[in-house]
Short mmCIF file of C-alpha atoms and ligand atoms in Angstrom, two decimals:
data_model
loop_
_atom_site.label_atom_id
_atom_site.label_comp_id
_atom_site.label_asym_id
_atom_site.label_seq_id
_atom_site.Cartn_x
_atom_site.Cartn_y
_atom_site.Cartn_z
CA MET A 13 177.65 -18.33 -46.91
CA LYS A 14 180.64 -20.13 -47.65
CA GLN A 15 179.07 -23.54 -46.72
CA HIS A 16 177.39 -23.33 -50.07
CA PHE A 17 180.49 -23.13 -52.34
CA SER A 18 181.45 -25.77 -54.40
CA SER A 19 184.64 -27.56 -53.51
CA ARG A 20 186.06 -26.18 -56.89
CA ALA A 21 184.90 -22.56 -55.89
CA ALA A 22 186.42 -22.89 -52.58
CA GLY A 23 189.74 -23.98 -53.54
CA ALA A 24 189.77 -21.43 -56.28
CA ARG A 25 192.40 -18.58 -55.39
CA ARG A 26 192.89 -15.09 -56.66
CA SER A 27 196.06 -14.59 -58.23
CA ALA A 28 198.00 -12.67 -55.73
CA ILE A 29 200.31 -11.27 -58.63
CA ARG A 30 197.15 -9.95 -60.26
CA GLU A 31 195.90 -8.40 -57.19
CA LEU A 32 199.37 -6.55 -56.99
CA LEU A 33 199.55 -5.70 -60.44
CA LYS A 34 196.25 -3.83 -59.96
CA LEU A 35 198.25 -1.29 -58.05
CA THR A 36 200.51 -0.54 -61.09
CA GLU A 37 197.72 0.86 -62.82
CA GLN A 38 198.54 4.34 -61.44
CA PRO A 39 199.69 6.61 -64.28
CA ASP A 40 203.01 7.49 -63.02
CA ILE A 41 204.00 3.65 -62.97
CA ILE A 42 205.74 2.58 -65.85
CA SER A 43 204.30 -1.30 -66.09
CA PHE A 44 206.17 -4.22 -67.72
CA GLY A 45 203.39 -6.19 -65.79
CA GLY A 46 200.43 -6.71 -68.08
CA GLY A 47 200.54 -9.15 -71.15
CA LEU A 48 198.04 -6.91 -73.06
CA PRO A 49 198.69 -6.48 -76.96
CA ALA A 50 199.53 -2.85 -77.97
CA PRO A 51 196.36 -1.04 -78.58
CA GLU A 52 197.88 0.74 -81.77
CA SER A 53 197.80 -2.65 -83.18
CA PHE A 54 194.00 -2.87 -83.07
CA PRO A 55 192.53 -2.22 -86.77
CA HIS A 56 189.78 -0.06 -85.01
CA GLU A 57 188.77 2.19 -87.91
CA GLU A 58 188.12 -0.78 -90.21
CA LEU A 59 186.13 -2.75 -87.63
CA ALA A 60 184.11 0.56 -86.88
CA VAL A 61 183.16 0.70 -90.73
CA ILE A 62 182.29 -2.95 -90.55
CA ALA A 63 180.37 -2.88 -87.21
CA ALA A 64 178.27 -0.01 -88.59
CA ASP A 65 177.21 -2.07 -91.42
CA LEU A 66 176.76 -5.24 -89.58
CA LEU A 67 174.36 -3.52 -87.11
CA ARG A 68 172.46 -1.64 -89.81
CA ASN A 69 172.20 -4.08 -92.55
CA ASP A 70 172.40 -7.59 -90.95
CA TYR A 71 171.27 -7.05 -87.54
CA ARG A 72 168.67 -9.84 -87.72
CA ASN A 73 171.80 -12.53 -88.21
CA VAL A 74 174.66 -10.85 -85.97
CA LEU A 75 172.37 -9.99 -82.97
CA GLN A 76 170.60 -13.67 -83.06
CA TYR A 77 171.91 -16.73 -81.25
CA GLY A 78 174.39 -18.76 -83.42
CA THR A 79 175.49 -22.44 -83.42
CA THR A 80 177.68 -23.90 -80.95
CA GLU A 81 180.28 -24.60 -83.24
CA GLY A 82 180.61 -20.98 -84.65
CA SER A 83 179.94 -18.95 -87.60
CA ARG A 84 180.49 -20.63 -90.87
CA THR A 85 181.87 -17.60 -92.46
CA LEU A 86 184.30 -17.23 -89.67
CA ARG A 87 185.62 -20.80 -89.84
CA ARG A 88 185.68 -20.81 -93.84
CA ALA A 89 187.91 -17.55 -93.59
CA MET A 90 190.12 -19.37 -90.78
CA VAL A 91 190.37 -22.54 -93.13
CA GLU A 92 191.52 -20.60 -95.80
CA TRP A 93 194.07 -18.44 -93.85
CA LEU A 94 195.44 -21.49 -92.12
CA ARG A 95 195.95 -23.81 -95.36
CA PRO A 96 199.11 -22.03 -96.72
CA GLN A 97 200.58 -22.18 -93.04
CA GLY A 98 200.41 -25.96 -93.30
CA ILE A 99 197.30 -26.24 -91.07
CA ASP A 100 194.81 -28.26 -92.98
CA VAL A 101 191.39 -28.65 -91.43
CA THR A 102 188.04 -28.86 -92.50
CA LEU A 103 185.02 -26.48 -91.23
CA ASP A 104 184.14 -29.23 -88.83
CA GLU A 105 187.45 -29.42 -87.34
CA LEU A 106 187.23 -25.87 -85.90
CA LEU A 107 185.45 -24.58 -82.91
CA VAL A 108 184.74 -20.86 -82.38
CA THR A 109 185.43 -20.02 -78.78
CA SER A 110 184.94 -16.95 -76.65
CA ALA A 111 188.82 -16.40 -76.77
CA SER A 112 191.56 -19.02 -75.74
CA GLN A 113 190.91 -18.75 -72.15
CA GLN A 114 187.27 -20.24 -72.82
CA GLY A 115 189.16 -22.93 -75.07
CA LEU A 116 191.51 -23.80 -71.77
CA ASP A 117 188.26 -24.20 -69.89
CA LEU A 118 186.59 -26.34 -72.24
CA LEU A 119 189.75 -28.64 -72.60
CA CYS A 120 189.67 -28.97 -68.77
CA LYS A 121 185.77 -29.75 -69.04
CA ALA A 122 186.13 -32.43 -71.71
CA PHE A 123 189.21 -34.21 -70.94
CA PHE A 124 190.37 -34.04 -66.94
CA ASP A 125 188.76 -35.70 -64.03
CA PRO A 126 190.11 -34.66 -60.59
CA GLY A 127 193.88 -35.90 -60.21
CA ASP A 128 194.25 -36.53 -64.07
CA VAL A 129 197.81 -35.44 -64.70
CA VAL A 130 198.93 -32.56 -67.21
CA PHE A 131 202.40 -31.78 -67.86
CA CYS A 132 203.56 -28.13 -68.44
CA ASP A 133 206.78 -26.18 -68.84
CA LEU A 134 208.46 -24.63 -65.74
CA PRO A 135 207.60 -21.53 -66.12
CA THR A 136 204.15 -21.45 -67.95
CA TYR A 137 200.97 -19.36 -68.62
CA LEU A 138 199.46 -18.53 -65.22
CA GLY A 139 195.90 -18.47 -66.88
CA ALA A 140 196.23 -22.30 -68.03
CA VAL A 141 197.45 -23.14 -64.43
CA GLN A 142 194.41 -21.42 -63.04
CA ALA A 143 192.03 -23.50 -65.38
CA PHE A 144 193.94 -26.85 -64.66
CA SER A 145 193.53 -26.24 -60.79
CA LEU A 146 189.94 -25.28 -60.93
CA PHE A 147 189.49 -28.67 -62.50
CA GLN A 148 191.68 -30.33 -59.87
CA ALA A 149 194.10 -31.48 -62.51
CA ASP A 150 197.66 -32.66 -61.10
CA LYS A 151 199.96 -30.40 -62.76
CA ILE A 152 203.53 -31.86 -63.35
CA GLY A 153 206.29 -29.07 -64.29
CA VAL A 154 209.00 -29.73 -66.72
CA PRO A 155 211.99 -27.47 -67.04
CA LEU A 156 212.01 -25.23 -69.99
CA GLU A 157 215.13 -24.96 -71.92
CA GLU A 158 216.44 -22.40 -74.14
CA ASP A 159 214.62 -24.36 -77.18
CA GLY A 160 211.71 -25.43 -75.28
CA MET A 161 210.65 -28.35 -72.76
CA ASP A 162 213.07 -30.64 -71.73
CA ILE A 163 212.08 -33.74 -73.28
CA GLY A 164 214.39 -36.23 -71.45
CA VAL A 165 212.91 -35.07 -68.17
CA LEU A 166 209.07 -35.14 -69.41
CA GLU A 167 209.95 -38.89 -70.35
CA GLU A 168 211.16 -39.29 -66.54
CA LYS A 169 208.38 -37.48 -65.20
CA ILE A 170 205.86 -39.68 -67.11
CA ARG A 171 207.50 -42.70 -65.70
CA GLU A 172 207.40 -41.62 -62.17
CA ALA A 173 203.85 -40.46 -62.65
CA ARG A 174 202.87 -44.18 -64.26
CA ALA A 175 204.76 -45.65 -61.58
CA ALA A 176 202.85 -43.87 -59.22
CA GLY A 177 199.53 -45.15 -60.65
CA LYS A 178 198.33 -41.48 -61.93
CA LYS A 179 196.12 -41.26 -64.76
CA LEU A 180 197.91 -39.11 -67.66
CA LYS A 181 196.15 -37.03 -69.90
CA GLY A 182 198.43 -34.62 -71.83
CA VAL A 183 201.06 -32.11 -72.12
CA TYR A 184 200.42 -28.35 -72.40
CA VAL A 185 202.74 -26.22 -74.44
CA ILE A 186 203.03 -22.69 -75.98
CA PRO A 187 205.67 -23.47 -78.81
CA ASP A 188 206.08 -19.95 -80.16
CA PHE A 189 207.32 -16.82 -78.02
CA GLN A 190 205.86 -18.66 -74.85
CA ASN A 191 204.27 -16.72 -71.94
CA PRO A 192 205.84 -16.09 -69.83
CA SER A 193 209.44 -16.68 -71.36
CA GLY A 194 209.46 -15.48 -74.95
CA ILE A 195 211.16 -18.95 -75.47
CA THR A 196 210.47 -20.80 -78.79
CA MET A 197 210.44 -24.68 -79.11
CA SER A 198 212.76 -25.73 -81.79
CA LEU A 199 211.44 -28.19 -84.41
CA ALA A 200 213.45 -31.06 -83.36
CA LYS A 201 211.59 -30.71 -79.80
CA ARG A 202 208.30 -30.43 -81.63
CA LYS A 203 208.97 -33.77 -83.33
CA ALA A 204 210.11 -35.26 -80.16
CA LEU A 205 207.06 -34.11 -78.18
CA LEU A 206 205.08 -35.55 -80.67
CA ALA A 207 206.68 -38.96 -80.59
CA VAL A 208 206.43 -39.20 -76.95
CA ALA A 209 202.86 -38.30 -77.02
CA GLN A 210 202.53 -41.16 -79.50
CA ARG A 211 204.32 -43.81 -77.66
CA GLU A 212 202.65 -42.75 -74.58
CA ASP A 213 199.30 -42.14 -75.76
CA LEU A 214 198.94 -38.77 -74.35
CA LEU A 215 197.18 -35.77 -75.49
CA ILE A 216 199.14 -32.42 -76.74
CA PHE A 217 197.36 -29.04 -75.99
CA GLU A 218 199.15 -26.59 -78.25
CA ASP A 219 198.31 -23.02 -77.25
CA ASP A 220 199.66 -20.70 -79.97
CA PRO A 221 198.67 -16.95 -79.37
CA TYR A 222 201.89 -15.43 -80.31
CA GLY A 223 203.28 -17.31 -83.38
CA HIS A 224 201.83 -14.83 -86.02
CA LEU A 225 203.74 -12.17 -83.94
CA ARG A 226 206.95 -13.18 -85.14
CA PHE A 227 209.09 -10.28 -86.25
CA ALA A 228 212.38 -12.08 -86.88
CA GLY A 229 213.56 -15.48 -88.10
CA GLU A 230 211.59 -18.11 -89.95
CA PRO A 231 208.16 -19.67 -88.88
CA ILE A 232 208.28 -23.27 -87.37
CA PRO A 233 205.78 -25.60 -88.32
CA SER A 234 202.97 -26.13 -85.52
CA ILE A 235 202.86 -29.41 -83.68
CA PHE A 236 199.14 -29.92 -84.80
CA SER A 237 200.36 -29.75 -88.48
CA MET A 238 202.77 -32.70 -87.87
CA ASP A 239 200.37 -34.81 -85.89
CA ARG A 240 199.05 -37.64 -88.21
CA GLU A 241 197.23 -39.31 -85.35
CA GLY A 242 195.01 -36.27 -84.50
CA ARG A 243 196.01 -36.26 -80.77
CA THR A 244 196.97 -32.51 -80.80
CA ILE A 245 194.37 -29.68 -80.09
CA LEU A 246 195.40 -26.39 -81.40
CA LEU A 247 194.23 -23.07 -79.89
CA LEU A 248 194.82 -19.83 -81.94
CA THR A 249 193.45 -16.53 -80.47
CA PHE A 250 192.25 -13.21 -82.25
CA SER A 251 193.37 -11.28 -79.06
CA LYS A 252 197.03 -10.59 -80.22
CA VAL A 253 196.63 -10.52 -84.01
CA MET A 254 193.34 -8.46 -83.88
CA ALA A 255 192.15 -7.28 -80.75
CA ALA A 256 191.70 -8.92 -77.27
CA GLY A 257 188.27 -7.25 -76.60
CA LEU A 258 186.71 -9.24 -79.40
CA ARG A 259 187.13 -12.32 -77.11
CA LEU A 260 187.37 -14.69 -80.08
CA ALA A 261 189.55 -17.69 -80.83
CA VAL A 262 189.34 -20.83 -82.67
CA MET A 263 190.36 -24.44 -81.55
CA ALA A 264 191.44 -27.15 -84.03
CA ALA A 265 190.99 -30.70 -83.05
CA ARG A 266 189.93 -34.01 -85.04
CA GLY A 267 187.21 -36.48 -84.75
CA ASP A 268 186.05 -37.41 -81.18
CA LEU A 269 188.18 -34.90 -79.43
CA MET A 270 186.14 -32.05 -81.27
CA ASP A 271 183.06 -33.73 -80.69
CA ALA A 272 183.42 -33.53 -77.06
CA LEU A 273 184.83 -30.06 -76.91
CA VAL A 274 181.36 -29.03 -78.79
CA ARG A 275 179.51 -31.00 -76.31
CA VAL A 276 180.94 -29.15 -73.38
CA LYS A 277 180.92 -25.87 -74.84
CA GLN A 278 176.97 -25.95 -75.40
CA PRO A 279 176.16 -25.74 -71.80
CA THR A 280 179.00 -23.28 -71.09
CA ASP A 281 177.76 -20.34 -73.29
CA LEU A 282 175.45 -21.90 -76.00
CA CYS A 283 177.63 -19.85 -78.69
CA THR A 284 180.22 -17.34 -78.80
CA SER A 285 178.88 -13.61 -79.87
CA LYS A 286 177.81 -13.72 -83.40
CA PHE A 287 178.37 -10.12 -83.92
CA THR A 288 182.14 -10.24 -83.04
CA GLN A 289 182.43 -13.40 -85.16
CA MET A 290 181.29 -11.69 -87.88
CA LEU A 291 183.34 -8.45 -87.32
CA ALA A 292 186.23 -10.83 -87.33
CA ALA A 293 185.19 -12.76 -90.66
CA ARG A 294 184.55 -9.63 -92.42
CA TYR A 295 187.45 -8.18 -91.58
CA MET A 296 189.68 -11.07 -92.60
CA ASN A 297 187.82 -11.27 -96.01
CA GLU A 298 187.72 -7.69 -97.02
CA TYR A 299 191.04 -6.38 -95.46
CA GLY A 300 193.14 -9.83 -94.97
CA LEU A 301 194.86 -10.80 -91.64
CA ASP A 302 198.11 -11.36 -93.35
CA ARG A 303 198.37 -7.71 -94.55
CA HIS A 304 197.37 -6.58 -91.08
CA LEU A 305 200.06 -8.56 -89.44
CA GLU A 306 202.55 -7.28 -91.77
CA ASP A 307 201.74 -3.97 -90.34
CA ILE A 308 201.80 -4.60 -86.67
CA ARG A 309 204.94 -6.86 -86.56
CA PRO A 310 207.32 -3.83 -86.66
CA ILE A 311 205.43 -2.23 -83.56
CA TYR A 312 206.45 -5.20 -81.49
CA ARG A 313 210.16 -5.41 -83.28
CA GLU A 314 210.66 -1.70 -82.14
CA LYS A 315 209.63 -2.19 -78.48
CA LYS A 316 211.25 -5.39 -78.16
CA GLU A 317 214.50 -3.84 -79.41
CA ALA A 318 214.26 -0.97 -77.48
CA MET A 319 214.11 -3.27 -74.15
CA ILE A 320 216.87 -5.27 -75.06
CA ARG A 321 219.04 -2.07 -75.69
CA ALA A 322 217.85 -0.57 -72.29
CA LEU A 323 218.73 -3.96 -70.20
CA GLU A 324 222.20 -3.77 -72.02
CA LYS A 325 222.53 -0.32 -71.32
CA HIS A 326 221.19 -0.18 -67.73
CA MET A 327 221.52 -3.58 -65.92
CA PRO A 328 224.50 -4.17 -63.59
CA ASP A 329 227.22 -6.54 -64.75
CA GLU A 330 226.29 -9.53 -62.46
CA GLU A 331 226.77 -13.07 -62.62
CA GLY A 332 223.71 -14.98 -63.18
CA LEU A 333 221.62 -11.78 -64.37
CA ARG A 334 220.26 -12.60 -67.91
CA TRP A 335 217.52 -12.27 -70.25
CA THR A 336 216.01 -13.74 -73.42
CA ASN A 337 215.94 -12.01 -76.76
CA PRO A 338 212.88 -13.52 -78.35
CA ASP A 339 211.95 -13.31 -82.12
CA GLY A 340 208.51 -12.46 -81.80
CA GLY A 341 205.69 -12.06 -78.89
CA LEU A 342 205.41 -9.79 -76.05
CA PHE A 343 207.68 -10.98 -73.31
CA ILE A 344 211.27 -10.96 -72.23
CA TRP A 345 212.21 -13.35 -69.28
CA VAL A 346 214.80 -12.19 -66.85
CA TRP A 347 216.92 -14.43 -64.58
CA LEU A 348 218.32 -12.60 -61.51
CA PRO A 349 221.30 -13.90 -59.67
CA GLU A 350 220.55 -16.88 -57.15
CA GLY A 351 218.72 -15.84 -53.89
CA VAL A 352 217.47 -12.63 -55.44
CA ASP A 353 213.43 -12.81 -54.73
CA ALA A 354 211.71 -11.09 -57.61
CA GLU A 355 208.53 -11.22 -55.74
CA GLU A 356 210.23 -9.38 -52.53
CA MET A 357 211.83 -6.90 -54.92
CA LEU A 358 208.41 -5.94 -56.60
CA GLY A 359 207.39 -3.73 -53.69
CA ARG A 360 210.85 -1.49 -54.04
CA ALA A 361 210.22 -1.61 -57.70
CA ILE A 362 206.69 0.00 -57.35
CA GLU A 363 207.99 2.44 -54.99
CA HIS A 364 210.50 3.39 -57.97
CA HIS A 365 207.31 3.66 -60.03
CA VAL A 366 208.34 0.46 -62.37
CA ALA A 367 206.56 -2.94 -62.29
CA TYR A 368 206.97 -6.40 -63.69
CA VAL A 369 205.43 -9.90 -62.77
CA PRO A 370 207.51 -12.10 -60.71
CA GLY A 371 208.38 -15.42 -62.30
CA SER A 372 207.35 -17.50 -59.35
CA SER A 373 203.47 -17.28 -60.08
CA SER A 374 204.37 -18.89 -63.49
CA TYR A 375 206.11 -22.32 -61.77
CA VAL A 376 203.66 -24.93 -60.81
CA ASP A 377 206.41 -26.39 -58.44
CA GLY A 378 206.77 -22.82 -56.43
CA ASP A 379 210.23 -22.50 -57.93
CA GLY A 380 211.67 -19.44 -60.06
CA LYS A 381 211.83 -17.05 -57.16
CA ASN A 382 214.84 -15.39 -59.04
CA THR A 383 213.05 -14.78 -62.27
CA MET A 384 210.51 -12.09 -63.84
CA ARG A 385 208.84 -11.53 -66.78
CA LEU A 386 208.71 -8.10 -68.66
CA SER A 387 206.38 -7.24 -71.27
CA PHE A 388 207.44 -4.60 -73.88
CA SER A 389 203.85 -4.29 -75.57
CA LEU A 390 202.21 -1.32 -73.89
CA CYS A 391 204.98 1.31 -73.43
CA THR A 392 206.71 3.64 -75.91
CA PRO A 393 210.66 2.98 -76.43
CA ALA A 394 211.32 6.10 -74.30
CA GLU A 395 209.15 4.73 -71.40
CA ILE A 396 210.95 1.42 -72.00
CA ASP A 397 214.21 3.04 -71.64
CA GLU A 398 213.25 5.01 -68.42
CA GLY A 399 211.47 1.95 -66.91
CA ILE A 400 214.41 -0.35 -67.28
CA ARG A 401 216.55 2.42 -65.86
CA ARG A 402 214.34 2.32 -62.69
CA LEU A 403 214.30 -1.42 -62.55
CA ALA A 404 218.17 -1.73 -63.09
CA LYS A 405 218.59 0.75 -60.16
CA VAL A 406 216.40 -1.62 -57.98
CA VAL A 407 217.94 -4.70 -59.18
CA ALA A 408 221.40 -3.32 -58.33
CA GLU A 409 220.39 -2.20 -54.71
CA THR A 410 218.80 -5.38 -54.07
CA ILE A 411 222.23 -7.36 -55.19
CA ALA A 412 224.38 -5.00 -53.18
CA ALA A 413 221.89 -5.44 -50.02
CA ARG A 414 222.25 -9.13 -50.53
CA LYS A 415 225.96 -9.03 -50.56
CA VAL A 416 226.32 -6.87 -47.64
CA GLY A 417 223.78 -9.16 -45.70
CA ALA A 418 225.98 -12.11 -46.79
CA ALA A 419 229.30 -10.41 -45.68
CA ALA A 420 227.62 -9.34 -42.29
C1 PLP B 522 199.67 -18.51 -73.66
C2 PLP B 522 198.16 -17.97 -73.41
N1 PLP B 522 197.26 -18.61 -73.60
C3 PLP B 522 195.86 -18.24 -73.60
C4 PLP B 522 195.75 -16.70 -73.27
C5 PLP B 522 194.42 -16.33 -73.37
O1 PLP B 522 193.90 -15.34 -74.52
P1 PLP B 522 192.72 -15.02 -74.97
O2 PLP B 522 191.68 -15.75 -73.94
O3 PLP B 522 192.48 -13.53 -74.89
O4 PLP B 522 192.54 -15.72 -76.04
C6 PLP B 522 196.88 -15.93 -73.03
C7 PLP B 522 196.71 -14.52 -73.05
O5 PLP B 522 197.68 -13.83 -72.77
C8 PLP B 522 198.29 -16.73 -73.12
O6 PLP B 522 199.31 -15.75 -72.93
#
């Protein structure tokens, strides 16, 4: 039956890493693999009360179809919540989506023809790469530095792509506590990226699932909030700040860009679940998202600190072995010494009952073999210590085996 597949479906690959990580769901494995939020951060009791009330007393509304743009109650709550953060939007500049992964799909549908260029970090979020690939976009990687995308290299790549006659569409970035690296883009680089986008007439796709999970340091203004030309589209998901299972997010965009997004969403799903939209809206109005965030940030701070302590305690002292120390989000990024292949090492790690995501899956240029992503969100501090102890043993053995191999 394969002859019936569209060229898109025929070309779409299951992520090998996601398949491998299924092995790590066994209970005796300590997994730093999945990028899931901590379940203890979900406001389940409050949501249960609201859900019961909605289903009893507002069922005619919440069990019905809604508008493609999304519930006005939810968008109004978001407008109010975003304003003190410097993000000034009207109701019509917000589109509710079935979480940000759908937002990425809609961006592709609205703005990409096959071969159109999107610039992204090396490394970047695998789910975005999969969406861009499905729409046959040409993904050009730009190295990520400790303060975000290397803007000088971005400018070079833009020149090269233009010289090659390519059609350039935009730049995809995750400025706060990036997935997978945990790196945050500095204010100077956000401004520089905006200036490049203005000069080169590019869109900016700003994906920010983790910015509100900042547990140290000061917030940095979003690119969207500094953009006076309306060329930035901002994706904000409820997955990490409320509950991933709600499958709820909003996209902020101005003018024609928003119009295009609404038009491509309509045939995609008609509307996002009205029930979950009203759950989130009522939660925001009755309990307050900022108060909830105050409660859940310490959960992530404690886990991140436990992982940094464990890395410092257990990892061997080897040249080239280093890691990020993020002020928020879910992820720590580890660079192994040159020549160590984290993908190859994963099999041995699983034998030692510990797992991680090899970094190469996040590089659109096939690089990053000696990197890995560790998520600290799902384990207790004690599990983190034990898991890193196991991982450090595997890392030390792998490095030692390479040295013996090189000497032989
Ligand atoms: C950078 C980034 N964008 C988008 C998503 C998708 O999130 P969701 O579809 O749950 O909103 C994720 C999920 O991990 C992510 O890390």
